[in-house]
Short mmCIF file of C-alpha atoms and ligand atoms in Angstrom, two decimals:
data_model
loop_
_atom_site.label_atom_id
_atom_site.label_comp_id
_atom_site.label_asym_id
_atom_site.label_seq_id
_atom_site.Cartn_x
_atom_site.Cartn_y
_atom_site.Cartn_z
CA UNK Z 1 109.05 48.67 93.13
CA UNK Z 2 107.46 49.72 96.41
CA UNK Z 3 107.64 53.38 95.49
CA UNK Z 4 105.11 52.68 92.73
CA UNK Z 5 102.52 51.34 95.16
CA UNK Z 6 99.48 53.36 96.15
CA UNK Z 7 97.48 56.32 94.94
CA UNK Z 8 98.78 58.37 92.02
CA UNK Z 9 96.59 61.31 90.98
CA UNK Z 10 96.82 62.11 87.28
CA UNK Z 11 98.07 65.70 87.50
CA UNK Z 12 95.96 68.47 85.92
CA UNK Z 13 97.03 71.22 83.54
CA UNK Z 14 97.38 74.37 85.67
CA UNK Z 15 96.67 77.64 83.87
CA UNK Z 16 96.65 81.32 84.83
CA UNK Z 17 93.60 83.47 84.14
CA UNK Z 18 94.82 84.08 80.58
CA UNK Z 19 95.03 80.33 79.93
CA UNK Z 20 98.84 80.09 80.00
CA UNK Z 21 100.62 77.34 81.94
CA UNK Z 22 101.21 78.76 85.42
CA UNK Z 23 104.27 77.93 87.52
CA UNK Z 24 102.69 79.24 90.70
CA UNK Z 25 99.45 77.32 90.27
CA UNK Z 26 101.26 74.13 89.23
CA UNK Z 27 103.25 74.30 92.45
CA UNK Z 28 100.11 75.08 94.49
CA UNK Z 29 98.47 71.88 93.24
CA UNK Z 30 101.66 69.90 94.00
CA UNK Z 31 101.74 71.23 97.56
CA UNK Z 32 98.05 70.53 98.05
CA UNK Z 33 98.42 66.89 96.94
CA UNK Z 34 101.59 66.38 98.98
CA UNK Z 35 99.67 67.51 102.08
CA UNK Z 36 96.87 65.07 101.28
CA UNK Z 37 99.32 62.18 101.53
CA UNK Z 38 99.16 60.72 98.03
CA UNK Z 39 101.96 58.34 97.02
CA UNK Z 40 102.99 59.93 93.76
CA UNK Z 41 101.88 61.82 90.67
CA UNK Z 42 101.34 60.96 87.02
CA UNK Z 43 102.32 64.14 85.22
CA UNK Z 44 101.41 65.23 81.71
CA UNK Z 45 98.83 62.61 80.74
CA UNK Z 46 95.26 63.02 79.52
CA UNK Z 47 94.38 64.86 82.72
CA UNK Z 48 97.35 67.13 82.07
CA UNK Z 49 95.70 68.02 78.72
CA UNK Z 50 98.92 66.88 77.06
CA UNK Z 51 97.45 66.74 73.60
CA UNK Z 52 96.51 70.44 73.79
CA UNK Z 53 99.93 71.65 74.94
CA UNK Z 54 103.10 72.56 73.11
CA UNK Z 55 106.35 70.74 73.78
CA UNK Z 56 107.64 73.77 75.72
CA UNK Z 57 104.52 73.88 77.88
CA UNK Z 58 104.81 70.18 78.64
CA UNK Z 59 108.47 70.60 79.56
CA UNK Z 60 107.65 73.56 81.79
CA UNK Z 61 105.00 71.56 83.67
CA UNK Z 62 107.38 68.62 84.16
CA UNK Z 63 109.98 71.05 85.53
CA UNK Z 64 107.66 72.91 87.93
CA UNK Z 65 106.42 69.64 89.42
CA UNK Z 66 109.96 68.27 89.82
CA UNK Z 67 111.19 71.50 91.41
CA UNK Z 68 108.34 71.41 93.90
CA UNK Z 69 108.33 67.70 94.74
CA UNK Z 70 111.46 65.85 93.71
CA UNK Z 71 112.32 63.34 96.39
CA UNK Z 72 109.07 63.86 98.29
CA UNK Z 73 106.74 61.89 95.98
CA UNK Z 74 107.23 59.30 93.26
CA UNK Z 75 106.96 61.13 89.94
CA UNK Z 76 105.94 59.46 86.68
CA UNK Z 77 106.28 61.52 83.50
CA UNK Z 78 103.84 60.82 80.71
CA UNK Z 79 105.84 61.59 77.56
CA UNK Z 80 103.56 60.28 74.83
CA UNK Z 81 103.27 62.76 71.96
CA UNK Z 82 102.17 62.58 68.33
CA UNK Z 83 105.73 62.11 67.07
CA UNK Z 84 108.44 59.80 68.36
CA UNK Z 85 110.79 62.76 68.13
CA UNK Z 86 108.86 64.86 70.65
CA UNK Z 87 108.28 61.87 72.93
CA UNK Z 88 112.03 61.22 73.03
CA UNK Z 89 112.76 64.88 73.82
CA UNK Z 90 110.31 64.73 76.73
CA UNK Z 91 111.74 61.42 77.94
CA UNK Z 92 115.30 62.78 78.05
CA UNK Z 93 114.09 65.94 79.77
CA UNK Z 94 112.15 63.99 82.43
CA UNK Z 95 115.28 61.97 83.16
CA UNK Z 96 117.34 65.16 83.60
CA UNK Z 97 114.71 66.46 86.00
CA UNK Z 98 114.96 63.36 88.20
CA UNK Z 99 111.64 61.68 87.39
CA UNK Z 100 111.24 58.13 88.72
CA UNK Z 101 109.67 56.61 85.61
CA UNK Z 102 108.38 57.29 82.11
CA UNK Z 103 105.06 56.32 80.59
CA UNK Z 104 103.39 56.78 77.22
CA UNK Z 105 100.19 56.07 75.34
CA UNK Z 106 100.60 54.24 72.01
CA UNK Z 107 100.86 56.37 68.85
CA UNK Z 108 97.70 58.36 68.10
CA UNK Z 109 95.85 59.61 64.98
CA UNK Z 110 97.08 57.16 62.32
CA UNK Z 111 96.14 53.54 62.87
CA UNK Z 112 99.57 51.91 62.85
CA UNK Z 113 100.55 48.23 62.91
CA UNK Z 114 101.73 46.74 66.20
CA UNK Z 115 105.24 46.71 64.80
CA UNK Z 116 105.20 50.54 64.78
CA UNK Z 117 103.70 50.71 68.26
CA UNK Z 118 106.46 48.42 69.54
CA UNK Z 119 109.12 50.55 67.86
CA UNK Z 120 107.59 53.77 69.25
CA UNK Z 121 107.58 52.55 72.87
CA UNK Z 122 111.04 50.96 72.45
CA UNK Z 123 112.58 54.18 71.14
CA UNK Z 124 111.23 56.08 74.14
CA UNK Z 125 112.73 53.46 76.46
CA UNK Z 126 116.07 53.63 74.65
CA UNK Z 127 116.18 57.40 75.13
CA UNK Z 128 116.59 57.24 78.92
CA UNK Z 129 117.77 55.01 81.73
CA UNK Z 130 114.40 55.17 83.45
CA UNK Z 131 111.83 52.45 84.13
CA UNK Z 132 108.84 52.49 81.78
CA UNK Z 133 105.11 52.09 82.41
CA UNK Z 134 103.00 51.13 79.39
CA UNK Z 135 99.73 53.06 79.09
CA UNK Z 136 96.79 51.12 77.64
CA UNK Z 137 93.79 53.40 77.10
CA UNK Z 138 91.77 52.10 74.13
CA UNK Z 139 88.93 54.61 74.72
CA UNK Z 140 91.08 57.54 73.64
CA UNK Z 141 93.76 55.97 71.43
CA UNK Z 142 91.72 53.41 69.50
CA UNK Z 143 94.37 50.76 70.20
CA UNK Z 144 93.83 47.97 72.71
CA UNK Z 145 97.06 46.40 73.96
CA UNK Z 146 97.29 42.79 72.79
CA UNK Z 147 98.74 40.02 74.93
CA UNK Z 148 101.24 39.35 72.16
CA UNK Z 149 102.67 42.85 72.17
CA UNK Z 150 102.53 43.00 75.97
CA UNK Z 151 104.64 39.84 76.26
CA UNK Z 152 107.09 41.14 73.69
CA UNK Z 153 107.46 44.40 75.62
CA UNK Z 154 108.01 42.53 78.90
CA UNK Z 155 111.30 41.23 77.49
CA UNK Z 156 112.68 44.75 77.93
CA UNK Z 157 113.73 44.99 81.57
CA UNK Z 158 112.85 48.69 81.65
CA UNK Z 159 109.17 47.76 81.49
CA UNK Z 160 108.16 47.66 85.16
CA UNK Z 161 104.47 48.41 84.92
CA UNK Z 162 101.24 48.97 83.05
CA UNK Z 163 98.57 51.59 83.54
CA UNK Z 164 95.49 49.79 82.29
CA UNK Z 165 92.41 51.87 81.48
CA UNK Z 166 90.52 49.35 79.35
CA UNK Z 167 87.10 48.75 80.88
CA UNK Z 168 86.98 44.94 81.36
CA UNK Z 169 88.34 44.49 84.89
CA UNK Z 170 89.44 41.04 83.81
CA UNK Z 171 92.14 42.62 81.61
CA UNK Z 172 93.95 43.66 84.79
CA UNK Z 173 93.95 40.06 86.02
CA UNK Z 174 95.21 38.77 82.64
CA UNK Z 175 98.03 41.33 82.36
CA UNK Z 176 99.08 40.79 85.98
CA UNK Z 177 99.09 37.03 85.50
CA UNK Z 178 101.23 37.34 82.37
CA UNK Z 179 103.73 39.72 83.97
CA UNK Z 180 104.10 38.06 87.37
CA UNK Z 181 104.44 39.48 90.85
CA UNK Z 182 107.46 41.67 90.23
CA UNK Z 183 105.46 44.09 88.12
CA UNK Z 184 103.11 46.97 88.92
CA UNK Z 185 99.64 47.13 87.36
CA UNK Z 186 97.87 50.46 87.87
CA UNK Z 187 94.08 50.52 87.75
CA UNK Z 188 92.91 53.08 85.16
CA UNK Z 189 89.11 53.53 85.43
CA UNK Z 190 88.46 55.31 88.74
CA UNK Z 191 84.91 53.94 88.74
CA UNK Z 192 86.38 50.43 89.11
CA UNK Z 193 89.23 51.16 91.50
CA UNK Z 194 88.14 48.70 94.18
CA UNK Z 195 87.38 45.89 91.71
CA UNK Z 196 90.63 46.59 89.87
CA UNK Z 197 92.61 46.29 93.10
CA UNK Z 198 90.82 43.10 94.10
CA UNK Z 199 91.51 41.37 90.81
CA UNK Z 200 95.19 42.22 90.82
CA UNK Z 201 96.01 45.92 90.41
CA UNK Z 202 98.74 46.99 92.82
CA UNK Z 203 98.05 50.70 92.57
CA UNK Z 204 95.91 53.29 90.84
CA UNK Z 205 96.40 56.28 88.59
CA UNK Z 206 93.30 58.36 87.94
CA UNK Z 207 91.93 61.58 86.58
CA UNK Z 208 89.52 62.19 89.46
CA UNK Z 209 91.85 61.33 92.36
CA UNK Z 210 93.13 64.87 92.87
CA UNK Z 211 89.68 66.26 93.61
CA UNK Z 212 88.97 63.57 96.25
CA UNK Z 213 92.34 62.06 97.32
CA UNK Z 214 91.03 61.18 100.79
CA UNK Z 215 88.45 58.82 99.26
CA UNK Z 216 90.91 57.00 97.03
CA UNK Z 217 93.42 56.67 99.87
CA UNK Z 218 90.67 55.30 102.12
CA UNK Z 219 89.47 52.86 99.44
CA UNK Z 220 93.03 51.64 98.91
CA UNK Z 221 93.50 51.13 102.64
CA UNK Z 222 90.19 49.30 102.96
CA UNK Z 223 91.20 46.87 100.20
CA UNK Z 224 94.63 46.30 101.72
CA UNK Z 225 93.19 45.60 105.16
CA UNK Z 226 90.46 43.31 103.82
CA UNK Z 227 87.59 45.62 104.83
CA UNK Z 228 85.58 44.88 101.72
CA UNK Z 229 82.20 46.26 102.84
CA UNK Z 230 83.95 49.52 103.63
CA UNK Z 231 85.78 49.47 100.27
CA UNK Z 232 82.51 48.94 98.40
CA UNK Z 233 80.86 51.79 100.31
CA UNK Z 234 83.70 54.17 99.42
CA UNK Z 235 83.60 53.11 95.76
CA UNK Z 236 79.91 54.02 95.66
CA UNK Z 237 80.69 57.46 97.03
CA UNK Z 238 83.47 57.88 94.46
CA UNK Z 239 81.12 56.89 91.64
CA UNK Z 240 78.34 59.23 92.80
CA UNK Z 241 80.89 62.06 92.67
CA UNK Z 242 82.25 61.08 89.24
CA UNK Z 243 78.73 60.92 87.81
CA UNK Z 244 77.96 64.35 89.27
CA UNK Z 245 81.21 65.77 87.81
CA UNK Z 246 80.31 64.37 84.38
CA UNK Z 247 76.71 65.61 84.44
CA UNK Z 248 77.41 69.32 83.88
CA UNK Z 249 77.51 71.24 80.60
CA UNK Z 250 81.33 71.57 80.62
CA UNK Z 251 84.05 68.90 80.52
CA UNK Z 252 84.70 66.75 83.60
CA UNK Z 253 88.08 68.45 84.05
CA UNK Z 254 86.44 71.85 84.09
CA UNK Z 255 84.00 70.71 86.78
CA UNK Z 256 86.93 69.31 88.78
CA UNK Z 257 88.83 72.59 88.48
CA UNK Z 258 85.80 74.56 89.68
CA UNK Z 259 85.50 72.29 92.72
CA UNK Z 260 89.21 72.75 93.41
CA UNK Z 261 88.72 76.53 93.29
CA UNK Z 262 86.10 76.22 96.04
CA UNK Z 263 88.63 74.17 98.01
CA UNK Z 264 91.07 77.08 97.74
CA UNK Z 265 93.25 75.60 94.97
CA UNK Z 266 92.88 77.73 91.85
CA UNK Z 267 94.44 76.07 88.80
CA UNK Z 268 92.43 77.99 86.22
CA UNK Z 269 90.14 76.41 83.66
CA UNK Z 270 90.50 74.02 80.71
CA UNK Z 271 91.85 74.62 77.22
CA UNK Z 272 89.58 74.35 74.20
CA UNK Z 273 88.11 72.26 72.70
CA UNK Z 274 87.42 71.13 76.29
CA UNK Z 275 84.55 73.31 77.45
CA UNK Z 276 84.32 75.20 80.72
CA UNK Z 277 81.28 74.74 82.95
CA UNK Z 278 79.08 77.78 82.48
CA UNK Z 279 75.83 79.50 83.37
CA UNK Z 280 73.37 77.73 85.61
CA UNK Z 281 75.60 74.67 85.88
CA UNK Z 282 78.26 76.70 87.72
CA UNK Z 283 75.84 76.86 90.64
CA UNK Z 284 75.85 73.07 90.84
CA UNK Z 285 79.58 73.03 91.68
CA UNK Z 286 79.01 73.96 95.33
CA UNK Z 287 76.68 70.96 95.72
CA UNK Z 288 79.34 68.64 94.29
CA UNK Z 289 81.89 70.04 96.72
CA UNK Z 290 79.48 69.33 99.58
CA UNK Z 291 79.07 65.76 98.29
CA UNK Z 292 82.86 65.34 98.35
CA UNK Z 293 83.26 66.96 101.79
CA UNK Z 294 80.53 64.76 103.26
CA UNK Z 295 81.98 61.50 101.91
C1 LIG L 1 95.64 60.46 82.58
O1 LIG L 1 96.17 59.94 81.63
O2 LIG L 1 95.91 61.60 82.93
C2 LIG L 1 94.63 59.68 83.31
O3 LIG L 1 94.96 58.95 84.19
C3 LIG L 1 93.22 59.74 82.93
C4 LIG L 1 92.51 58.41 83.15
C5 LIG L 1 91.05 58.58 83.03
N1 LIG L 1 90.54 57.85 81.89
C6 LIG L 1 89.98 58.45 80.84
C7 LIG L 1 89.44 57.56 79.77
O4 LIG L 1 89.92 59.63 80.76
O5 LIG L 1 90.97 58.31 85.43
C8 LIG L 1 90.28 58.09 84.24
C9 LIG L 1 88.96 58.82 84.25
O6 LIG L 1 89.21 60.19 84.41
C10 LIG L 1 88.05 58.39 85.39
O7 LIG L 1 87.90 57.01 85.39
C11 LIG L 1 86.70 59.09 85.33
O8 LIG L 1 85.93 58.61 84.26
#
């Protein structure tokens, strides 16, 4: 399980200037993150704008990332999609491409009983011989993973981890305690990375990591080495940056992409209904980049 330890940026959707998925820009972002020394990538999740992309676009992104990085970084494919059918297609494809693990949110849109959620995740697991990481993100899916369903899922030996994005940090401690040591819990909320690690998360997956990987890597190291004052100081810097990224008139991902452009990594903008940063607020991007560079 060691290959699932550390800092895993949630990979962004990379578009050309016309808003189409771009092979070149996807590979540029891969190379950039490889050079930064991250431990792996979480591809095709919320940060990958998965719900705004077609099946073919999602497959293309999975392929470009694997072609660029297979063997160099641990790759987790998020394959959650509105239908089980599409999720299974993505799961099989990720396995063909050599991904290290699969992950999926619970079913979205309809409020389904836990029985259906269990069946959905189980059918994805049955589709491939890959380890599986449950994704609990109640803020966006409306479903909060229950301890009952979690324990039932743990009986499947493919379940090796959980990406937990619910806000109570205590949930991480409870899930880790229920699963035992031989299981990876990923911290979800970047704003609570240090507290999540201290209470039991082994690793982190996050939507803001790729714009400031140095800070997350440093925070992780500080926790591991027991330098808690240092860890707390870095978390404050991370949170100042997240708040700045969320304070503009466009979506957080658009702000992140504008900062990345200033860093020399152009991955285009966001797809509607996510809004691009515009007008006066575009001028604030340079200040956010300075905040990141200074930290
Ligand atoms: C993914 O699925 O791509 C992610 O990892 C996104 C996780 C993010 N959570 C939400 C609710 O969007 O990383 C967080 C989030 O971007 C961060 O905490 C900033 O708020």
